[in-house]
Coordinates of C-alpha atoms and ligand atoms in Angstrom, one line a residue:
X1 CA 0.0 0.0 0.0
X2 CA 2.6 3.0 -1.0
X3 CA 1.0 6.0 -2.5
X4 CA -2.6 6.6 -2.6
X5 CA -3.2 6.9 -6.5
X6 CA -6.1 9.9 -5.9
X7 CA -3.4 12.1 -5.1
X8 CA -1.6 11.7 -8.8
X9 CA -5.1 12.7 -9.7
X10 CA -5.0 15.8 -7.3
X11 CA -1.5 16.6 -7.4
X12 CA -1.8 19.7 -9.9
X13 CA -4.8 21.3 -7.7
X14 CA -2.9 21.2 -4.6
X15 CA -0.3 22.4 -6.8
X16 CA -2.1 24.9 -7.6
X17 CA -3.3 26.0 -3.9
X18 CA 0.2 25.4 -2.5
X19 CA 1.8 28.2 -5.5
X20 CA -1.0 30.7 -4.3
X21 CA -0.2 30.2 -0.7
X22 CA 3.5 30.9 -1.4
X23 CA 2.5 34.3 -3.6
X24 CA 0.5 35.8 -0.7
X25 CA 2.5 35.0 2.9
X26 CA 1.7 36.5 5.6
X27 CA 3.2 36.9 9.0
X28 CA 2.7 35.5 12.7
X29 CA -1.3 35.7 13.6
X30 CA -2.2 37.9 10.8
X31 CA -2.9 35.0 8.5
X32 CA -6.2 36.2 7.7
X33 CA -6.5 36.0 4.3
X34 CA -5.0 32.0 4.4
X35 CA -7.1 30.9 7.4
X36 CA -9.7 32.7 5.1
X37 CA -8.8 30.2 1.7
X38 CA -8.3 27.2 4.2
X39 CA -11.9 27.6 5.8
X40 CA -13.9 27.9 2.0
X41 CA -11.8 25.4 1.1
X42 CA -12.9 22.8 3.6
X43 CA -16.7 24.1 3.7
X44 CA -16.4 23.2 -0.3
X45 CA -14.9 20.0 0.5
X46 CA -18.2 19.4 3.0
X47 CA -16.1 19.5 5.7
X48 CA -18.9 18.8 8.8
X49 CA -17.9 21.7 10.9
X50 CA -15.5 24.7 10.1
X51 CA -14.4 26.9 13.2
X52 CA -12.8 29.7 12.3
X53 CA -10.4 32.0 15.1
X54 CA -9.3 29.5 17.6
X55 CA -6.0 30.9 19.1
X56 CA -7.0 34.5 17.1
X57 CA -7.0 33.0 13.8
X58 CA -6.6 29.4 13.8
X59 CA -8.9 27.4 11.8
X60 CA -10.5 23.5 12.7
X61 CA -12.3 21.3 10.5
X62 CA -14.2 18.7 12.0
X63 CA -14.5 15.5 9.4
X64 CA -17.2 12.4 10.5
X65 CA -16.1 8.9 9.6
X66 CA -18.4 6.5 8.2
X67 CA -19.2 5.7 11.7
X68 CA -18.5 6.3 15.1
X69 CA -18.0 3.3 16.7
X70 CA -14.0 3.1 17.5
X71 CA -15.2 7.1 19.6
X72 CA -11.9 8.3 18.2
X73 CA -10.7 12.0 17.6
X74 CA -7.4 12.2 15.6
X75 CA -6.0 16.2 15.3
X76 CA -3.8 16.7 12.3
X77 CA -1.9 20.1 12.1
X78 CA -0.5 22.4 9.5
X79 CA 1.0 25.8 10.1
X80 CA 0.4 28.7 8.1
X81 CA 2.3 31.7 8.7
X82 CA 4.9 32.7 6.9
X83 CA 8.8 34.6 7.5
X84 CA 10.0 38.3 7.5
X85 CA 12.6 37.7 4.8
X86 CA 13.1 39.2 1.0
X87 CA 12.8 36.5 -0.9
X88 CA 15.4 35.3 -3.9
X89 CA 13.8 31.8 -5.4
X90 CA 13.0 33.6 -8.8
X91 CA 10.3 31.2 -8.8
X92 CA 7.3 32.4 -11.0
X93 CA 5.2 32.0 -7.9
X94 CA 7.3 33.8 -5.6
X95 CA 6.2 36.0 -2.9
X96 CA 4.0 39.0 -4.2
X97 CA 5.0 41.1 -0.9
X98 CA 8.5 42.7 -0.5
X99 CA 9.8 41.1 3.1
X100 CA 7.7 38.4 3.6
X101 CA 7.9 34.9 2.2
X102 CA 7.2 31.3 2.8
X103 CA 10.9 30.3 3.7
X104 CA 10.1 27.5 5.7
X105 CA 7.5 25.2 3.5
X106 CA 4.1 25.9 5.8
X107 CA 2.6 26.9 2.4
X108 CA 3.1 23.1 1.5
X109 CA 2.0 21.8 4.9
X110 CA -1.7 23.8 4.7
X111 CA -1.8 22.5 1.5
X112 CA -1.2 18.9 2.2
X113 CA -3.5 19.0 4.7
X114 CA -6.1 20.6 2.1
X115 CA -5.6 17.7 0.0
X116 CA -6.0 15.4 3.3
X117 CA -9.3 17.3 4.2
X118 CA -10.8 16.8 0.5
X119 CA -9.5 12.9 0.1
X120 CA -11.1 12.1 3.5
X121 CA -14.2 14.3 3.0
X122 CA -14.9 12.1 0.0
X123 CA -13.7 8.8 0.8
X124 CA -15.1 8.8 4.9
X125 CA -13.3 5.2 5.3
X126 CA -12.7 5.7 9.2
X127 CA -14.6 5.1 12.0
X128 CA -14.5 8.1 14.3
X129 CA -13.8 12.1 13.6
X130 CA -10.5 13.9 12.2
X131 CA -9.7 17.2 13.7
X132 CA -7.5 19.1 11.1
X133 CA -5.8 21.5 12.6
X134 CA -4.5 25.0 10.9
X135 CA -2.5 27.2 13.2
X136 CA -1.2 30.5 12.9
X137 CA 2.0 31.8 14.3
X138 CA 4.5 29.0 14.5
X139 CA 7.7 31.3 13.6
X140 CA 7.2 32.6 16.9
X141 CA 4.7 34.2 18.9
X142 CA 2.9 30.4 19.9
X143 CA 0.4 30.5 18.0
X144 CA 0.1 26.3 18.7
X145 CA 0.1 27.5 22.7
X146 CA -3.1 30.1 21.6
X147 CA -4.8 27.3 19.9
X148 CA -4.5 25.1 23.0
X149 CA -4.9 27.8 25.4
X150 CA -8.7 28.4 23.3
X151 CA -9.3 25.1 24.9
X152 CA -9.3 23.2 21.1
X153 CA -8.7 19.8 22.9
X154 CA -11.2 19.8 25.0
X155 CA -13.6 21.5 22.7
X156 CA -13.3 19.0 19.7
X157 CA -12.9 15.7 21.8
X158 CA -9.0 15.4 20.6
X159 CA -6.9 12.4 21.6
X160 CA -4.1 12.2 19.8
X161 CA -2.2 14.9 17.4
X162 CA 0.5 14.7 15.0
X163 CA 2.4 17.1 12.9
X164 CA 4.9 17.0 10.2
X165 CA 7.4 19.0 8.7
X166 CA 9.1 19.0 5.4
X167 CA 13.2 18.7 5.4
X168 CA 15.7 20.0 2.9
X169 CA 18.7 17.9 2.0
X170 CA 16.3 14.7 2.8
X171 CA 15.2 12.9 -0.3
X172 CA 11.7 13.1 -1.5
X173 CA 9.7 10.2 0.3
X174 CA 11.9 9.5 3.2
X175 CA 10.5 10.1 6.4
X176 CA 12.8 10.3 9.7
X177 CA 11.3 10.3 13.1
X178 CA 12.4 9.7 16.6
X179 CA 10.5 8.7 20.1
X180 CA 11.0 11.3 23.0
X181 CA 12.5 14.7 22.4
X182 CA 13.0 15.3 18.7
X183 CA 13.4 19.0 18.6
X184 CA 15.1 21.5 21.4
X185 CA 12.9 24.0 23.7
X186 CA 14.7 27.7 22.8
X187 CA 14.5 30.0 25.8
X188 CA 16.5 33.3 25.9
X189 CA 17.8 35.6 28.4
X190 CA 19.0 39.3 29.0
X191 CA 21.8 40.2 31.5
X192 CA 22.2 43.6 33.1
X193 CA 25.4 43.7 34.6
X194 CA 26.0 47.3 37.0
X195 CA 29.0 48.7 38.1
X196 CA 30.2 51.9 38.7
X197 CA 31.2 54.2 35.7
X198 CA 34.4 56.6 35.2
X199 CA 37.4 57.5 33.4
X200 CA 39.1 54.5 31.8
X201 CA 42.8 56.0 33.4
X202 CA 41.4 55.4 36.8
X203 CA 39.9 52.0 36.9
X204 CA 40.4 51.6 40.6
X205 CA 37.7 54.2 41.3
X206 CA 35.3 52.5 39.1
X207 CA 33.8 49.3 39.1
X208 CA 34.2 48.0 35.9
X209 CA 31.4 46.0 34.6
X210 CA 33.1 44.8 31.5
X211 CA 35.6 42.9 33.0
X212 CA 32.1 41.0 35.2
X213 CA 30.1 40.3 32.4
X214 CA 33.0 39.0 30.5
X215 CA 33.7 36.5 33.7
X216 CA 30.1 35.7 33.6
X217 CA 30.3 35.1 30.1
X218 CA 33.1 32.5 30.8
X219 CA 31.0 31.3 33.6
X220 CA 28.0 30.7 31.7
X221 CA 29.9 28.2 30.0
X222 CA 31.1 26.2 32.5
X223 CA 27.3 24.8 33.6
X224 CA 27.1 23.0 30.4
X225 CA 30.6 21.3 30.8
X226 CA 30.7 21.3 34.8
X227 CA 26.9 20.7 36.0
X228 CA 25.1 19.3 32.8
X229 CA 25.7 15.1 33.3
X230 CA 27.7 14.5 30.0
X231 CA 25.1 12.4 28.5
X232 CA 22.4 15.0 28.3
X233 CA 22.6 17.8 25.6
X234 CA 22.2 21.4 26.0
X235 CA 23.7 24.7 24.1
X236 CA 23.9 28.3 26.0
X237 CA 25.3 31.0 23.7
X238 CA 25.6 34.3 24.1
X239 CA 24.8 36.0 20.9
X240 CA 25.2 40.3 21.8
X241 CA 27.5 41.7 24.4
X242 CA 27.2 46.2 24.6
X243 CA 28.6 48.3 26.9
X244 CA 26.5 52.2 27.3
X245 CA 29.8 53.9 25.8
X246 CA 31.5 54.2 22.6
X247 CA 34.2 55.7 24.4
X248 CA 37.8 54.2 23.9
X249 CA 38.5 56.6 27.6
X250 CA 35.5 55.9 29.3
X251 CA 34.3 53.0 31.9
X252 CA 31.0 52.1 31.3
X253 CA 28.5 51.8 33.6
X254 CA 26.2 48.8 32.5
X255 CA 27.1 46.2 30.5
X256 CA 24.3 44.0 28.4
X257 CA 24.0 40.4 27.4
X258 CA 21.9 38.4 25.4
X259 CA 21.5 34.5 24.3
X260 CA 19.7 32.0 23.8
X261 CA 19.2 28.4 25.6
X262 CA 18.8 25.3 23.9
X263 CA 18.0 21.7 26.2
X264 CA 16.1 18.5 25.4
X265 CA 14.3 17.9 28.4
X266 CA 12.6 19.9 31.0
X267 CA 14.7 18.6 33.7
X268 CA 17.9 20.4 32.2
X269 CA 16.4 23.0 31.1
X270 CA 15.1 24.1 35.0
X271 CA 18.7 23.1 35.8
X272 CA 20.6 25.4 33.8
X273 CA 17.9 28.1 34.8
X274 CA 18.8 28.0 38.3
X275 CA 22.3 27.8 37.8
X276 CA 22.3 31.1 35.5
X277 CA 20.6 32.9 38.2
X278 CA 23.5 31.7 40.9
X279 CA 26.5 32.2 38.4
X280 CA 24.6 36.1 37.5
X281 CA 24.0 37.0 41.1
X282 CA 27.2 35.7 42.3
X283 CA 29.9 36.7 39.8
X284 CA 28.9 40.1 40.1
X285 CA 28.7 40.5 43.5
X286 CA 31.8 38.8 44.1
X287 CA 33.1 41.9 42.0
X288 CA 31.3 44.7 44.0
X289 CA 28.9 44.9 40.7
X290 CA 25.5 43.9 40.9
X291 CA 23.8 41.8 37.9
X292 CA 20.0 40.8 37.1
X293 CA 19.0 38.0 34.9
X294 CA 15.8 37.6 32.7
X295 CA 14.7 34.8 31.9
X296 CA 12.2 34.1 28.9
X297 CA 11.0 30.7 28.5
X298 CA 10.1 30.1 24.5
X299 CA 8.8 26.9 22.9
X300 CA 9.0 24.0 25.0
X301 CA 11.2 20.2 24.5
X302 CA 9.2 18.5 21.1
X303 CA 8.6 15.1 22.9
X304 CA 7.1 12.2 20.8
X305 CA 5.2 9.9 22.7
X306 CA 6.7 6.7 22.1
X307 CA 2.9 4.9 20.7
X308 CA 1.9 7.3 18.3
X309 CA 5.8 7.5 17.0
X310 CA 6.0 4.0 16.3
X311 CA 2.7 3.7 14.7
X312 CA 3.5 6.8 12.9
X313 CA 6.8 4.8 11.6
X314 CA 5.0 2.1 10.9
X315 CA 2.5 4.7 8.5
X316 CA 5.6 6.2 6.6
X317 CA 6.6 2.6 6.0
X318 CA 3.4 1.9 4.2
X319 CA 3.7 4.8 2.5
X320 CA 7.6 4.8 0.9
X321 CA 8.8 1.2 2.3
X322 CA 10.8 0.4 5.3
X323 CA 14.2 1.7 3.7
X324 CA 12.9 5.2 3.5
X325 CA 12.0 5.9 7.3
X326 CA 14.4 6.5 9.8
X327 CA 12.4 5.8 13.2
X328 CA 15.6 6.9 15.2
X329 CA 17.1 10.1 13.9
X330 CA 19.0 12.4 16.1
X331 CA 17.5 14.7 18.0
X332 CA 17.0 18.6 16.3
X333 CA 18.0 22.1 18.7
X334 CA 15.8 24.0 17.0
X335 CA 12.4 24.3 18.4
X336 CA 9.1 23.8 17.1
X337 CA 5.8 25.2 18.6
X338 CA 3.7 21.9 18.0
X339 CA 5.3 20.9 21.1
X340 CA 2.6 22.6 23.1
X341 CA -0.2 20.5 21.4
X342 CA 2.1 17.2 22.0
X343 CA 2.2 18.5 26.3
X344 CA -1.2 18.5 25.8
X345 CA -2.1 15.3 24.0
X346 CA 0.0 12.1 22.7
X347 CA 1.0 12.0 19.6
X348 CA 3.9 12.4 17.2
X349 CA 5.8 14.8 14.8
X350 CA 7.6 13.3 11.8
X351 CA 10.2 15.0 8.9
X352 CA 9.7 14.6 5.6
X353 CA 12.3 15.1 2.2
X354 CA 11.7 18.1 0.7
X355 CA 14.6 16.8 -1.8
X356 CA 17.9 18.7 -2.7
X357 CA 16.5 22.5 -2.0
X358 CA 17.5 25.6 -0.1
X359 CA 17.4 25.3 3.3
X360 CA 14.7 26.3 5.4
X361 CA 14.7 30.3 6.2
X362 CA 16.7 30.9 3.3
X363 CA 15.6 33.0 1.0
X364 CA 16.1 31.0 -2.1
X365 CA 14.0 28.2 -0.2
X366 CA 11.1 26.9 -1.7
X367 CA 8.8 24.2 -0.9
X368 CA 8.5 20.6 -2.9
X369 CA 5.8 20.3 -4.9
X370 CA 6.9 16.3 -5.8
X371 CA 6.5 15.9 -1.9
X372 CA 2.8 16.2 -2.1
X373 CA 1.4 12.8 -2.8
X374 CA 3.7 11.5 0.2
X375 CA 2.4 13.9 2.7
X376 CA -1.1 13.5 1.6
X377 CA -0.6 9.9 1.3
X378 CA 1.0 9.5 5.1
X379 CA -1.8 11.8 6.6
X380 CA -4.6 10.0 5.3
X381 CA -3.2 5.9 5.7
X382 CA -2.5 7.2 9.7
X383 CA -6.8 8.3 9.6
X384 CA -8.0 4.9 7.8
X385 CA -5.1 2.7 9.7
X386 CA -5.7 4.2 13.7
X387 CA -9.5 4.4 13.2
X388 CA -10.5 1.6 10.3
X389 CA -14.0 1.7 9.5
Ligands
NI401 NI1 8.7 25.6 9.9

């Protein structure tokens, strides 16, 4: 059972809806003209119910099975928004609007879950209900967290979710997947370090705080190598470093610091947490300075529930054979905001070739139309194979 043969038939029109999602991207949760072409879409599939602005301007279609008898809810999710970046694919459908663009493929993701939604609309061979899911938001902002936060789960009867996402430099219809944390939570963090300012020929009456935030710089470092057990994995780097002078005679008098975090389980990522706030407080005041830390938790650890990952394996194996899907790739640091649906429900969050193209957020990237038929074929065999009619 590898490709469903309806979607050779439907390939051009999702095509076609994929090229017109790419010419008009828009930005974080101001997707309202796409959740606008997602919702007609499914109410013209005969979608059974169409909620529009869940989490601001997420979108859910509700699709019945033949019956209800297994009492199932399966949520798939797409994202929609697209990037701030100018793009450079010279694609004839490329972005229509200077600075934005779809650099990251979710134009193909809403529409191979468009194609989904029609196939199973028609066909109905399940027993229970598909939720399919169209968020807003994912390049930051959380727009998965608003959806959930809107109280979707509960709403729509949802027991399980999974998400996919398209990946360059993987061959068209492989699929890699891994149980537990596949992809990184991504906090970051802001330093203030204050000492006393003066004139750079008289250090001694000063306090300098460049010389403290450079030790706690080199401090920072040593939690991964000195507290973090040597078999987890976690990344601080600091990423901007400004004194409050442009002086070359002057001794500032605050020094600021930014980074970002990057851990694979929660554990960790409270761990290096509370030893910032230690190493910040105490390095400074060790030096007469004093230094606050803020801490901004972003997306959370993407953790695969280790179930719906191997049945999900097991789908992608129907789909391109056994020698296509890695079911144990290594774990990714960057983040993903479909990690708050999986904290909220099991399920599982699979990558899928997008062939030998640009990488994502790059702004010759552009989405694979030939991996169409593989994503529409995995998202419907997972419906029909977890709820069979
Ligand atoms: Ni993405």
């Amino acid at each position: 059972m590898p490709l469903v043969n309806r979607f050779a038939d439907l390939l051009p029109e999702i095509t076609e809806w994929r090229r017109d999602l790419h010419q008009n991207p828009e930005l974080l949760f101001d997707v309202q003209r796409t959740a606008g072409v997602v919702a007609d879409k499914l109410r013209e599939f005969g979608v059974d119910e169409v909620v529009e602005g869940i989490g601001r301007t997420g979108v859910v279609g509700i699709i019945n099975g033949k019956d209800n008898s297994s009492g199932n809810v399966i949520g798939l999710r797409a994202d929609m928004d697209a990037l701030p970046i100018h793009e450079a694919s010279g694609v004839p459908h490329a972005s229509t609007t200077d600075g934005k663009m779809h650099a990251c493929g979710h134009d193909g993701h809403t529409a191979m879950l468009l194609g989904a939604a029609k196939y199973l609309s028609e066909t109905r061979n399940f027993s229970g209900k598909v939720a399919v899911i169209f968020q807003p938001a994912e390049e930051g902002g959380g727009g998965g967290n608003e959806m959930v936060q809107d109280g979707m789960m509960d709403r729509f009867g949802i027991k399980e979710v999974y998400g996919m996402h398209n990946w360059p430099g993987m061959e068209i219809g492989k699929f890699a997947i891994r149980p537990g944390s596949i992809m990184a939570a991504a906090d970051q963090f802001d330093i203030v370090v204050t000492g006393k300012g003066g004139h750079a020929a008289a250090p001694h009456r000063g306090i300098d705080p460049t010389v403290i935030a450079s030790q706690i710089t080199l401090a920072l470092q040593s939690i991964v190598s000195r507290n973090i057990d040597p078999l987890e994995n976690a990344v601080i780097s600091v990423t901007s470093f400004n004194t409050d002078t442009i002086s070359y005679n002057v001794i500032p008098q605050t020094v600021s610091i930014k980074g970002t975090v990057r851990t694979l389980s929660s554990e960790v990522r409270d761990q290096i947490k509370e030893r910032m706030e230690t190493v910040v407080e105490h390095t400074a005041k060790s030096m007469d300075a004093t230094a606050e830390l803020e801490y901004h938790y972003g997306y959370p650890v993407t953790v695969n529930s280790d179930k719906q990952t191997a049945f999900a394996a097991g789908i992608a194996e129907k789909v391109s054979g056994p020698d296509n899907v890695d079911a144990d790739i290594a774990p990714v640091m960057g983040a993903e905001d479909f990690s708050y649906m999986l904290e909220a429900r099991p399920g599982a969050f699979i990558f899928m070739g997008n062939g030998d193209t640009a990488l994502l957020h790059h702004p010759e990237y552009d989405f694979n139309d030939e991996a169409i038929p593989h994503g529409c074929s995995y998202w419907v065999q997972l419906v029909e194979q977890a709820m069979p009619a």
